[in-house]
XYZ file of C-alpha atoms in Angstrom:
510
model
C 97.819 99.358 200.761
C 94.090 99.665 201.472
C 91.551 100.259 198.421
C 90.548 103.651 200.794
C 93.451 105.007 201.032
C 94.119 104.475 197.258
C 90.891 106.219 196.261
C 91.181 108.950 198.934
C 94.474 109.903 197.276
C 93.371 110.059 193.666
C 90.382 111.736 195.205
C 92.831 114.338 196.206
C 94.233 114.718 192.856
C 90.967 114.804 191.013
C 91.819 111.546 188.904
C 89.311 109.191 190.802
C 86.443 108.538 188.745
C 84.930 105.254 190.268
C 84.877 101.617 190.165
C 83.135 98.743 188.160
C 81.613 97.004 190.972
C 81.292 97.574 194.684
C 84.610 97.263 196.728
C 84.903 97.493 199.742
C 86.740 99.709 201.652
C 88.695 97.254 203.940
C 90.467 95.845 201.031
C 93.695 95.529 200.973
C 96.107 94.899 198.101
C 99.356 92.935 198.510
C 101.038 93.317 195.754
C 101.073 96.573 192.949
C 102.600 96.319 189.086
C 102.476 96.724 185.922
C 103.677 93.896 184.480
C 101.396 90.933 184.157
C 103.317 87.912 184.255
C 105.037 89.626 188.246
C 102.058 90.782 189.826
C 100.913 88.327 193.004
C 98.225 87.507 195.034
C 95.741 90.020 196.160
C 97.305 92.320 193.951
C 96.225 95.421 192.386
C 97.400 95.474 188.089
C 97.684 98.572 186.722
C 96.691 98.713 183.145
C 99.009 101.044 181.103
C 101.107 101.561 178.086
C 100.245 102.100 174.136
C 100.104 98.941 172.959
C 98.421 97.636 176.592
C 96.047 94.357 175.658
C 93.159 92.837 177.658
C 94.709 89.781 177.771
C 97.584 91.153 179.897
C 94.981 91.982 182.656
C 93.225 88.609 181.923
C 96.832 86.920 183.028
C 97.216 89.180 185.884
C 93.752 88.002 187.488
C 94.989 84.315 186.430
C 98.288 85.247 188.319
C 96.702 86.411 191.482
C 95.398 90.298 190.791
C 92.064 90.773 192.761
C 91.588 94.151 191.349
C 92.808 96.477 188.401
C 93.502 100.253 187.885
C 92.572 101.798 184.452
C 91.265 104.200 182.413
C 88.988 102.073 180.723
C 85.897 99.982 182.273
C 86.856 95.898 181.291
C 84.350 94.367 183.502
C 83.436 92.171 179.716
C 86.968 90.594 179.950
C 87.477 89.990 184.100
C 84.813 89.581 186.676
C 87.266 91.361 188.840
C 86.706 95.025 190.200
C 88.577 97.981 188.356
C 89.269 101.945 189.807
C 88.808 103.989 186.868
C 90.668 106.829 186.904
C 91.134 110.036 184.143
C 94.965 109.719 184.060
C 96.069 106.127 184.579
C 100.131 107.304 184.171
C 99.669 109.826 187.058
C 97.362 107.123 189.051
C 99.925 104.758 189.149
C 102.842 107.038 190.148
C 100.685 108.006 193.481
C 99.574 104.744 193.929
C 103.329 103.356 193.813
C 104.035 106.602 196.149
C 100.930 104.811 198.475
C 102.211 101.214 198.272
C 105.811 101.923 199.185
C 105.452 104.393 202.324
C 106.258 107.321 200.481
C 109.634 106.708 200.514
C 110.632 110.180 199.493
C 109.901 111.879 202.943
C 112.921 110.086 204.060
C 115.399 111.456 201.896
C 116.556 115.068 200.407
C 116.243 114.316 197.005
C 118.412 116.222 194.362
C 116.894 116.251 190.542
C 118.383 117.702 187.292
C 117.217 118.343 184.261
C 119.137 119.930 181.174
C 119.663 118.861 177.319
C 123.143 117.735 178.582
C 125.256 117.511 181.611
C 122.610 115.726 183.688
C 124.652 112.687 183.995
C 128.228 114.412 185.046
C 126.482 117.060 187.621
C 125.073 113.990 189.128
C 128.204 112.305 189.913
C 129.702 115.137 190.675
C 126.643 115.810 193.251
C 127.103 111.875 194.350
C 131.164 112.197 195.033
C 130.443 115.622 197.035
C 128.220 114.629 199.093
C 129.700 110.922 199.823
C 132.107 113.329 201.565
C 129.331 114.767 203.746
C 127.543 111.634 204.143
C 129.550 108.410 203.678
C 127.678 105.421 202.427
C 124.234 107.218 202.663
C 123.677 109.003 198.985
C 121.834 107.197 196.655
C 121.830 107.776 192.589
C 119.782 107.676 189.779
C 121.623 108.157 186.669
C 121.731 107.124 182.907
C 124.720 105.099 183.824
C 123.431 103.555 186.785
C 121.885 103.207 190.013
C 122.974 103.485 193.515
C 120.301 102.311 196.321
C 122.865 101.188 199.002
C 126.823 100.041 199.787
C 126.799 95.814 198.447
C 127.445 95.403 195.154
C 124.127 94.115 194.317
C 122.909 97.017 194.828
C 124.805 99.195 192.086
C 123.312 98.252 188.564
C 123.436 99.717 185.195
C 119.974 101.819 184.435
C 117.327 101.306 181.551
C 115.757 104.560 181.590
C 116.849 107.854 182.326
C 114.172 108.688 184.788
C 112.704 105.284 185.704
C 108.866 104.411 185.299
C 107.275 105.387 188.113
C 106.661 102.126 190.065
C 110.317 101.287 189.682
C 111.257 104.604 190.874
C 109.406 104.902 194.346
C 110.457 101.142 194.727
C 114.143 101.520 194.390
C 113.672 104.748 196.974
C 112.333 102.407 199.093
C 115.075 100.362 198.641
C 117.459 102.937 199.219
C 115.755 104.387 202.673
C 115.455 100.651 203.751
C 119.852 100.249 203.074
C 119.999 103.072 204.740
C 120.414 105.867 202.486
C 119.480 109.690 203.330
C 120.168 111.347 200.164
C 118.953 110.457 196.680
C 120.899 112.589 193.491
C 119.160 111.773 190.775
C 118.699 112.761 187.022
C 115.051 114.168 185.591
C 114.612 113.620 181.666
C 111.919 115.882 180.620
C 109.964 112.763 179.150
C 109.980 111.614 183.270
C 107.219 114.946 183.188
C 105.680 114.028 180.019
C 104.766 110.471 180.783
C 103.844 111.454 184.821
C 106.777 109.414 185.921
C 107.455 111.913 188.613
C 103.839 112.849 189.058
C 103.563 114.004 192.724
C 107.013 113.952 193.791
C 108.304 117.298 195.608
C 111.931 117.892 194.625
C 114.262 119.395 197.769
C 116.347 120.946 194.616
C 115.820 121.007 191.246
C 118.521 122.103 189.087
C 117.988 124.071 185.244
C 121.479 122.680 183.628
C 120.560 123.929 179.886
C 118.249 123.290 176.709
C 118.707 123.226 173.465
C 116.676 121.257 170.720
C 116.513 117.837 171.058
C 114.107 114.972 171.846
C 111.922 115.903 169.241
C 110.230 113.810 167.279
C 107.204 111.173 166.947
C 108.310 108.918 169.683
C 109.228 111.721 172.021
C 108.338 115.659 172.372
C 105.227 117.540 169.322
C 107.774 120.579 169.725
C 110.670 122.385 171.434
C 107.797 124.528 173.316
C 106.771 121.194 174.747
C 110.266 120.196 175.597
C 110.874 123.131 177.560
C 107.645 123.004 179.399
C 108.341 119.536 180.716
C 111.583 120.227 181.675
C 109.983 123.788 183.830
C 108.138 120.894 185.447
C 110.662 120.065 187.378
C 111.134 123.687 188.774
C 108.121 124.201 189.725
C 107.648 120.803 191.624
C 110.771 121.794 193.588
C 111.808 123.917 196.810
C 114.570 125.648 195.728
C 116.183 125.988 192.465
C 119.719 126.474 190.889
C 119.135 127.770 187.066
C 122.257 128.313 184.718
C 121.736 131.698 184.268
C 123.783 131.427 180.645
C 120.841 128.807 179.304
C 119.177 129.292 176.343
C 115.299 130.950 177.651
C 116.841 131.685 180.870
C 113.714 134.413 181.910
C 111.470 131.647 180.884
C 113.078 129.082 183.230
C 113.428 131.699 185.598
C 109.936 132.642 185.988
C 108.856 128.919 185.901
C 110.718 128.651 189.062
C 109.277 131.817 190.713
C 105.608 130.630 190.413
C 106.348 128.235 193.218
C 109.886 129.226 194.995
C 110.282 132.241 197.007
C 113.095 133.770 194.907
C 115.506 134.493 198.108
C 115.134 130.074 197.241
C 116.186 130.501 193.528
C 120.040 130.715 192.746
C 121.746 131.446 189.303
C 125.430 130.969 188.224
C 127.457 131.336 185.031
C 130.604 132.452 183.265
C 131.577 135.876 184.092
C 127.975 136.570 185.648
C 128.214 139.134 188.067
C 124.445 139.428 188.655
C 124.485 136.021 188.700
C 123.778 134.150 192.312
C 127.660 133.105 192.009
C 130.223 133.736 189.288
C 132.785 131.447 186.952
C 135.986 132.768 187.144
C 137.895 129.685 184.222
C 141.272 129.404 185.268
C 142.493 126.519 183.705
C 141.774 123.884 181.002
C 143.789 120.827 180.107
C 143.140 117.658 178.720
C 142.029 115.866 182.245
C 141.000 118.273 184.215
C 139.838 122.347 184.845
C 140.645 124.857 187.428
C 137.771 127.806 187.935
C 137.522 130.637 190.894
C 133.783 131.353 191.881
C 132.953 134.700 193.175
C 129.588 135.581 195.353
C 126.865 138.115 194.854
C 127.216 140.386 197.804
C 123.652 140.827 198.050
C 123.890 136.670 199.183
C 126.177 136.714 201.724
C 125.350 133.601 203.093
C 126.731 131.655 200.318
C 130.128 133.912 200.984
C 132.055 130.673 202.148
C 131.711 129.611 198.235
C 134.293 132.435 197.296
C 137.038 129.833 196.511
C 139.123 128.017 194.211
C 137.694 124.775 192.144
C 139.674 121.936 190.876
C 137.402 119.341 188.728
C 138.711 115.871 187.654
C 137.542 116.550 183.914
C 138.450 118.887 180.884
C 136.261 120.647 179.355
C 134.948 124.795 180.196
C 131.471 123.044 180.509
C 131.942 120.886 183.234
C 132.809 124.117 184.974
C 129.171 125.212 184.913
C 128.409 121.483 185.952
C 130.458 121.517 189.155
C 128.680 125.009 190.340
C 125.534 123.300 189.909
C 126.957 120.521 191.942
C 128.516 122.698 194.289
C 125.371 125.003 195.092
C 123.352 121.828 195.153
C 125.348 120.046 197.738
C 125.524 123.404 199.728
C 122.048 122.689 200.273
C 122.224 119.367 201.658
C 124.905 120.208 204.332
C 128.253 119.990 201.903
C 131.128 122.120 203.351
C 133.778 123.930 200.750
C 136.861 121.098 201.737
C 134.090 118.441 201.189
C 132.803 119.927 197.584
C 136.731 120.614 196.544
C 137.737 116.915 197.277
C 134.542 115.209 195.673
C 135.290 117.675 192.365
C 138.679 116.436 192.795
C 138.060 112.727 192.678
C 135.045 112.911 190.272
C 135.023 110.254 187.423
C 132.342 109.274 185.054
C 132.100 106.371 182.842
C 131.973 107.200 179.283
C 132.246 111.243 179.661
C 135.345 112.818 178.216
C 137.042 109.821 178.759
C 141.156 109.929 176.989
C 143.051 107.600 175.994
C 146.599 108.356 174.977
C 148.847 106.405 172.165
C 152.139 106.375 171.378
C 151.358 107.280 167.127
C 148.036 107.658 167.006
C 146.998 110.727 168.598
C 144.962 110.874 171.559
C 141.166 109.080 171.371
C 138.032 110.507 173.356
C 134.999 108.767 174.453
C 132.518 110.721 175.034
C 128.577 110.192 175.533
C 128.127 113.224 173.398
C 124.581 112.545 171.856
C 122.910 115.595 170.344
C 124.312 118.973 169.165
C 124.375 121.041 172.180
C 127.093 118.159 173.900
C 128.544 117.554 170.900
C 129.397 121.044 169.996
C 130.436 121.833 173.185
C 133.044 119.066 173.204
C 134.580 119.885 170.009
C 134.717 123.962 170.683
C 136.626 122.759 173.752
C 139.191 120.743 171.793
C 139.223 123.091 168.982
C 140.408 125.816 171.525
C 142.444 123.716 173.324
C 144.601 122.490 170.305
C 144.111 124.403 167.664
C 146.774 123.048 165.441
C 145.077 119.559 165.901
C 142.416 117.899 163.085
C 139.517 116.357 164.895
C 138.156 113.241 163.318
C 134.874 112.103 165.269
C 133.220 108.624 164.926
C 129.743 109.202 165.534
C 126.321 107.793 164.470
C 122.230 108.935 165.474
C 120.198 106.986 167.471
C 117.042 105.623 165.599
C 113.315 106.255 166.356
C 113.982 109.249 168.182
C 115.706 113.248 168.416
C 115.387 113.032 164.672
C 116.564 116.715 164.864
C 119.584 115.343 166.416
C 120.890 114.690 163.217
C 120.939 117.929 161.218
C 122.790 119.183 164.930
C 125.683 116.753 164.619
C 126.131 118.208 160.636
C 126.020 121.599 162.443
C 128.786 120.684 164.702
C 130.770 118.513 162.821
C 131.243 121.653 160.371
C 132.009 124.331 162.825
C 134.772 121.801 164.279
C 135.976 118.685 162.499
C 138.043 117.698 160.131
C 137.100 114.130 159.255
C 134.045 112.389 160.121
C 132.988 108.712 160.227
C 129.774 108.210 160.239
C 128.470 104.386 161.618
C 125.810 102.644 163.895
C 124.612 104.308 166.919
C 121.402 102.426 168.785
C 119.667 103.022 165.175
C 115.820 101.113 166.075
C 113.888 100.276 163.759
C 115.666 102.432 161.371
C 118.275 101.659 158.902
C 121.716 103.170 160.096
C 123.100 103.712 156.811
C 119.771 106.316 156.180
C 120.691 107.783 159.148
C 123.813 108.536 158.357
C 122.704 110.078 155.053
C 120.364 112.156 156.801
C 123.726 113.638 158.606
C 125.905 113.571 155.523
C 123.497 115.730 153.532
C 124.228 118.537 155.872
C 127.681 118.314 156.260
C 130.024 120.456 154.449
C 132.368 118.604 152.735
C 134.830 121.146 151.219
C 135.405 120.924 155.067
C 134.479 117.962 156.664
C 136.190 114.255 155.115
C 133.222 111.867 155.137
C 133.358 108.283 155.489
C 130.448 105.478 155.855
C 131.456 102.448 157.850
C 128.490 100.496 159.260
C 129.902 98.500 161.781
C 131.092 100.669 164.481
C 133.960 98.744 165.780
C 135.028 98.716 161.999
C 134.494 102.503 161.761
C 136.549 102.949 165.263
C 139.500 100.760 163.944
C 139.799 102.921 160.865
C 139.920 106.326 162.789
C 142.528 105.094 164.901
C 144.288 103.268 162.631
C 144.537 106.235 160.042
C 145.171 108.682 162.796
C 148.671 109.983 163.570
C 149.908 112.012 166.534
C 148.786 115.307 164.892
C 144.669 114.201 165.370
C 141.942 113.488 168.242
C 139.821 111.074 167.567
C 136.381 111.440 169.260
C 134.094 108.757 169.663
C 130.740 109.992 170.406
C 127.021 109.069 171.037
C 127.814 106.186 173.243
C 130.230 105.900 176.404
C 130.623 103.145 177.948
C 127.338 101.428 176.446
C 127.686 97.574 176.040
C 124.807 96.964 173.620
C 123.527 98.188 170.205
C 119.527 98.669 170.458
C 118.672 96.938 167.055
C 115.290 96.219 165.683
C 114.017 96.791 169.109
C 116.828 94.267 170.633
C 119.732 95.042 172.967
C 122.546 93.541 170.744
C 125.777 93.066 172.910
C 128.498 95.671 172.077
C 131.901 95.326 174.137
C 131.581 99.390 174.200
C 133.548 102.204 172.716
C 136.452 102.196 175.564
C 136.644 98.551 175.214
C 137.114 98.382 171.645
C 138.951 101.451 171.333
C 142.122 99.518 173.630
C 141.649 96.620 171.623
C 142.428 98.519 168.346
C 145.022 99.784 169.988
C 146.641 97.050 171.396
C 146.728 95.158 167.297
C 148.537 98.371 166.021
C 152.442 97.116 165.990
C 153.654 100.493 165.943
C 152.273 100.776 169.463
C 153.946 98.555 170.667
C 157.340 99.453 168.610
């Protein structure tokens, strides 16, 4: 990557603003990052995050760096050069685009964004289109990453949307392995902190929104939230919107100030001016059956006008797999190909059961704020009626603080019993947590109990259950660590513990 090209680009994007001492513009940098104690020879550092120090750009010169990106001059602390720019976040996401070979214009990348069901519409996206394309569809989820076919290169992901750097690198990696598609999820913090800056979606896909991600750490206010997750619309060239969401017009004409709208299509539940239409058929405790009808007025999507059977329960993953059906439509997916992938969809740590022989049947289910938690309990509320639902459950620390006062919300529309434990609490103390959600829960309705550790807390749901309850676990999946005082404590993961529990009760194995 030559210094010209680098300034020509962020020229182009009005974030150059000059450099601390001449450079010239036949250098050449070998080596890009953020991270001091990585970067190499000849490199170029970029100098980033809240709590950045000089003395991490003093070890990257020591380590090699020749020349630094900022947004601050530090020619006192290195007698190397620096490119000042206004937005260092956005800099570094177009110089990562630079240093890689813009990766990006060799795939047909596939982005959604949504309060929840990011994470199932991508696997569902993934197993479609591993029909269409075998071995060549790449994914970025919360659960992890797929750049190629060996096994090293599946691994379990940090971030939602990845920092930039990381992100064009791993495309890279995936073009390089061979890859042609990339499905991938977009958290609206990937807008806020420019982790997508620059990047031109193929499709971007409007799941939902309700509150969440509010808070110090995170989003000032909903009307931020939503305008990051727009972002992702309007950096896109065509769109799929759930046309039930919450602020649908807004999304809506978010998309139409950059996509032609014969490029925009809408679906939902009994929607007939909808793009396409859910017919629900069926609902059991594994799996759904749905019809989709098409607007006449679109009749080249009329081959879509067929019957749908998805490999999980739930009315909402209906409105998940039409997202993932009109997406993969767009990347070449024929009807046979979208019914087998629904077919033979499974994702770690959503709506995952567990059947015993006296203790009712046990959920896991990543359910993490109130819009997937409520939606999960309405769906076994409906579905058995005559059932109590106790729910394990916790709030994640330092973060979604509003997340809290949601769970309360849900817990009382649906539940019978709660226990509230430890769910990735921070730097904050789980048991205050959990009295931020017992203060709103009703408890002429809801049974509360406080049991800190959360295998403990699982062990007493299940143990106390009997065949007439569900027991949800919720906020976590298939998550092997605890994030505690800012450290990933091991945690052998809901599923994991919720067998072992299991397999101690004698009358199991009676």
């Amino acid at each position: 990557m030559r210094a010209s090209q680098l300034i020509t680009l962020l020229r182009e994007h009005d974030l150059y603003r000059g450099t601390t001492a001449p450079l010239a513009a036949e250098t050449t940098f070998a080596d890009l990052g953020y991270d001091s104690r990585k970067i190499g020879a000849d490199g170029l550092f970029v100098c980033k995050g809240l709590n950045f120090s000089s003395q991490y750009l003093q070890q990257a010169v020591a380590n090699g760096a020749s020349a630094y990106l900022a947004e601050q001059d530090y020619h006192d602390q290195v007698t190397v050069p620096g490119i000042l720019v206004s937005d260092v976040r956005k800099a570094l996401s177009l110089a990562a685009q630079l240093y890689f070979g813009f990766p990006q214009n060799d795939l047909f990348v596939i982005g959604y964004t949504g309060t929840k069901g990011k994470t199932t519409s991508t696997y569902l996206t993934h197993q479609i289109l591993s029909q269409t394309a075998p071995g060549k569809v790449a994914m970025f989820s919360t659960i992890n990453h797929i750049i190629g076919n060996r096994p090293e290169d599946q691994f379990k992901a940090h971030l939602t949307t990845a920092e930039s750097f990381d992100l064009f690198h791993e495309m890279r990696q995936a073009v390089d392995n061979g890859q042609t598609i990339l499905v991938m999820e977009v958290a609206s913090q990937a807008y806020l902190l420019h982790r997508v800056y620059g990047l031109t979606f193929d499709v971007g896909i409007f799941l939902n929104i309700s509150p969440d991600h509010i808070g110090v750490n995170e989003h000032p206010n909903f009307a931020n939230y939503l305008l990051c997750k727009q972002q992702l619309l309007l950096n896109s060239k065509a769109c799929i919107i759930n046309a039930d969401t919450a602020h649908f017009d807004e999304v809506y004409a978010a998309a139409k100030v950059s996509t032609d709208p014969s490029r925009i299509w809408t679906y939902g539940v009994d929607q007939d001016q909808a793009t396409v239409s859910i017919h629900p058929q069926q609902n059991t405790l594994t799996a759904s059956e749905f019809t989709l009808t098409v607007n006449p007025a679109v009749s080249e999507l009329a081959s879509l006008a067929a019957d749908y059977h998805v490999s999980m329960p739930g009315d909402f993953n209906q409105g998940n797999a039409t997202a993932a059906i009109l997406a993969s439509l767009l990347a070449g997916a024929t009807v046979p190909q979208m019914q087998t992938g629904l077919a033979h969809t499974r994702v770690p740590g959503r709506m995952e059961s567990i059947t015993t022989r006296h203790h009712g049947t046990v959920y896991i289910d990543y359910a993490h704020d109130w819009g997937s938690m409520n939606a999960l309990l309405h769906f076994l509320h409906t579905q058995f009626t005559d059932h109590r639902i106790v729910v394990v459950l916790g709030s994640t620390g330092d973060k979604g603080e509003d997340r809290r006062e949601g769970f309360a919300k849900a817990l009382n529309a649906y539940a019978t019993a709660a226990v509230l434990t430890t769910d990735d609490p921070g730097h904050e103390d789980p048991q205050a947590i959990a009295e931020q959600i017992d203060q709103r829960i009703d408890h002429q309705a809801v049974h509360t109990t406080y049991i800190a550790d959360r295998e403990a807390a699982i062990r007493h749901a299940i143990t106390h259950a009997t065949n007439d309850d569900l027991v949800v676990l919720a906020g976590k999946g298939q998550d092997a660590y605890q994030k505690i005082n800012g450290v990933d404590t091991p945690y052998d993961s809901d599923p994991v513990v919720a067998h072992r529990v299991i397999a101690s009760l004698p009358d199991e194995h009676a």
